[in-house]
Amino acid sequence: MAVAGAANGAAAQGTLTASVEGGDPLRLPIVDERLEVRIDRQHATTLLRQSFQNEQGEPVEGLYRLALDEGSRVSGFAYYDGATRIVGEVFERDEAREVYEDVTGLGRDPGLLEQDGEGAFTFRVFPIAPGEPKRVEVTFGQLLAQRGRTVEYRVPLSGARSALRIDLREDRPIGAIRSSSHELHVERRGDRAATIELRAPKGDGREAVIAYEVSEPDFALHARVHRDPGQDPYVVLSMAAPASDDEAHVAKDVTLVLDRSGSMSGEPLAQAKRAAHDLVTRAREGDRLNIVIFDDGVESLYPAPRAVNARLRAEAHAYLDRVQEGGGTDIAGAIEHAVAAQHRDARPHLILFLTDGQSDPTAALAAAEGAGNARLYTIGLGPGVTRPLLSRLASAHRGTFTFIPNADALTDRMARLYDQLAEPVLVDLEVEGVSGARPYGRYPRTLPDLFRHDETRIAMRLLPGADRATVRLRGTHRGQPLERTVTVDVPSASDAPWIGRTWAAARIDELLEDIALHGETDERKDEVVELAIAYSIVTPYTSFLAIPESELTDTARESLARMREERQRILAANPDALALSRSAMPPGDPVLRVHAPADAVRVTAYFPFGLVKDLRFDTLDETWECRFLVPNDVADGEYRVRVVIETADGTIRVSEVPYTIDSEEADLDVVVEATPTGARIRVRTSDPARAVTIASVRDPRQRLDLRPGTDGTFEGFLPLAPGAHALRVVAADEARNESDRVVDVVVPR
Amino acid sequence: MSRAFLILAAVAGVLGAARPSARAEPRVATNTERVTALAADGASVWAATEGGLERYDRASGARLRLYTPLDGLDEASVLDVAVRDGAVEARTRRARCALDRARDAFVCAAAPEHAPPRPRVLGAFEGHRVSARLAIGEERYVGTAGGGLYREGAPPRRLTPEGQLCANHVVDVVPHDGRIYLGTFDDGLCVAEGGAFRRVPAPFRMVNDLVSTPAGLFVASSDGLYVTRDGRTFTRHRRLVRATTGLAFDGRSLWVSTTYSLHRLRVAGGPPPTDVLRPAGTTAIQDLALAPDGTVWLATEDRGAVRVRGDEITIFDRAAGLPSSWAIAVDVATDGTAYVGTLRHGLVAIAPDGSHHRVPLPDAWILGVRTEGDGGVLVGTQAGAFALASNGAAPATALGPLPDRRVHDVRRVDGALYLATEGGLTVVDAP
């Protein structure tokens, strides 16, 4: 996972389209757009306010889409119902959707902002009355890229009338402030703060680009610290490659791997080829180059990278011209081929891997195992990309993952990436605590090399117990060791929550990667949900729900109250929340995990059935944990594990985690409808079910896992031959207690 | 005399050391480093531990006696001890046990469930959490959770004997390189060596399965797959770094299950590695076994037993007519019959043709299954260990005695029977 990777392009784009019966969706015009930006030591928090106008003669349903660039995170959402501002709150996604569905259709719909693919967020709103301006507010944050001594902020605008105001604060002297897109009005407040306002656009006004210079020595290491009262501090370290570093070309091998699968057809493949042509043109004499093309098969220009010269360029351009769209996406095969095609020498080997698709993660990770010292740079194109896999592939091989939401930005971003990679400035980076408060929970786990125009960013936490911390970053610069240390004062509290959110987002990314790569488990999912709720982050498991109180049904009101109570519990408990791998279980062997400082003297769990266990710190998960068995004679009921945490400073905290022993089977209600080709089955259970399966009694290989519906039922269609059939329906609840029923069905001939 | 026999003899020496009177067979080994309560009785100090009740000589500090279920206790884990008017009473979770001094054994009677201990902070002693203290005049005794019993002084003296079983909860027993290795629930790996048990320093704690191969001893742990060639240093597999649950070796390849995947790794010149992600849709694989014909069987929590024959995957779960989809253990007999232990619905035998039947056992909560070369089956349950004869006609035979009724592995090594329980280890030598 990256630490809020560099925001190289435009940060966010919001559009509202209206559904029109029998026609293409209409994009509603933006009649007002205002952006308020606060840049705090290179981190920008943007409040985007947009008003859309329904110019149709009838009420329409609107679909708001927000496309965010890599490194941007939604942290706030609201919309207006007339003059009333409805503020969104982050909840667990399924619960939020349940409330949303309960209220939908009763008049004014609530707002539900959900993640809809990589970097894309959607929000439905209904109704938008004729002539009604619909106001939407979204807050998102991003760590701005620093290139040399220039920090740049970019954001798309709807047009020339958009208003943008920036409150800029730095911990370094600010030099020139300029914009390539607009005239600026700048008001400085001392040498480290300024207010910036957009004036007339220099072009079409569709994008604002504001850059400012900072004054600092080469290889300056910065540490920004935040602490919530009573919690472990957060730190974001950063170091930019110096602007003044002379171009010292290092001969290297570059292998460009391009996806030409069916999903790339059309503009994406055309843009990818354009970017590849550009890269071939940019390739330097002295380097070696190869091109690998894949879909569900793999081919390459050469068996291994060859020296860049005029002939290679001609062959490469001709080869790229012949590339046409193909079939599926075998990422593993492509990586395996690219890795096997590397020369075995001491040159740097860079593999640039571009795809828009999804593939088997286990096989892909396995294929990359033989990469040796080759750096793997992955580029994900569009919302369908498997970010966890590409991110893990890059982070495991000292590369970076770049997400590009739209194909039209591809050539520019690829060129910029290639230019960066052309000049490694600091390689084999390591970070360590030298004295004072010790760091833990570092992201990324492995540090990529630092290239020209690039920046290294590291998020981590500090153990409590010291007022200062000294951290060292080491690497190799032109063959010589280079190290920088920075000492930070650890505050008792501070007001830069973006630092904590940066760490939480990196942790969430790692958990989502783990889920995508190793499967979803209750503890991984629960930790994502808890972190996302605690830090207001939209994830595949959490959404922003904005709902007018006046529209709440009794059921929705009860659900919302319960969700808010749970949210409060999480906010109060985080980050020292406890988690059981199974909260509802028959007697089994769950794992108890406790987030407590790594240097805690002791963490002891007292179980209600008499067991006392001392937890141990797991350096991989960075939690205290133990597994335990619940005796099989423990009665069903609600129980609590009490956990005593003895911290290094002598503080003793007692926490509790509830769990339920449940060995009762749920009741089943089965409805079977015979059709000429099989049976349609609908199952309702008395307790929430985790899975419902149906199988033919005569031939259990004829089986179907029913799909969960939105109302707690499960349903599906099992193809059957004409005649009489007995079907066994099995429902498993959250504790995996099973109940079954055999039903008969006659499929008509 | 074979090397294996010599090692077993050494283990037997350790197991028998706890008892002053030489009793030939069987022997029970426990760990008493987790002290729960202390009491004094004239010249003796009594220490209640999770591995039995200990009696120490105050004068010498030597342990005189360890009482386990072999001595009348209903389980090895003793939660409290008291001496009243010369009568010694030990308290287990569900029994009060009184010492019959004439027989030097305990007599237990059922009692209401012992109240769970309340959280308390008594500090640390010699790096371990203090769990009990006792003062007799100037003598100060400290019971710890993990370090055993100490007598205070300068320097403090540990009274708990060395070389004990490393942890009470043993999940797997495997012979490797002439030694017996024990995998524990959350205390890593233990080896019987030089007349004692020794904890093997290892980077993992939660062991799920062990298998011996010519390429080394493989350990499936909650922290991934590890291998050791020398019994001292461990290498973690580069890819399998999360919960690995089951292992099997077919002579050339190592089969490994994680909670959600099945892998074949090349170990001794086998075919190229293969991966099967979420076989049959499962995300909760618990155990793995190989049939003589190469068929792979998985025990899963969500899909019951899963049979993998090449590309053909067959699910045997409740939807397919098995009593449960929660399988916890599996092993395959030489005739290809798979024995599947379910969490609480007994043992099921699945024939190679897919027909299946439930095997009668005194307890339906299964923990471990091992088939034997003669067609017999050894089964660990929540209520003891049982042996099933090959013809299946005779009722199951109870095995023991046991330090704890929860038996996770039953294995015969060179004729000796090892019963791995949640409260210690029993070894029954060959007749």
PDB file of C-alpha atoms in Angstrom, chain A residues 17 110 129 274 332 392 488 536 557:
ATOM      1  CA  THR A  17     -26.599  13.158 -14.270  1.00  0.00           C
ATOM      2  CA  PRO A 110     -31.782  10.076   1.681  1.00  0.00           C
ATOM      3  CA  ALA A 129     -37.801  19.227  -8.755  1.00  0.00           C
ATOM      4  CA  ARG A 274       0.179   6.220 -27.458  1.00  0.00           C
ATOM      5  CA  ALA A 332       0.315 -13.838 -13.591  1.00  0.00           C
ATOM      6  CA  ARG A 392       0.878  -5.342  -3.164  1.00  0.00           C
ATOM      7  CA  VAL A 488      10.251  15.741  16.748  1.00  0.00           C
ATOM      8  CA  SER A 536     -14.468   9.061   8.410  1.00  0.00           C
ATOM      9  CA  ARG A 557     -34.952   5.736  13.206  1.00  0.00           C
TER      10      ARG A 557
END
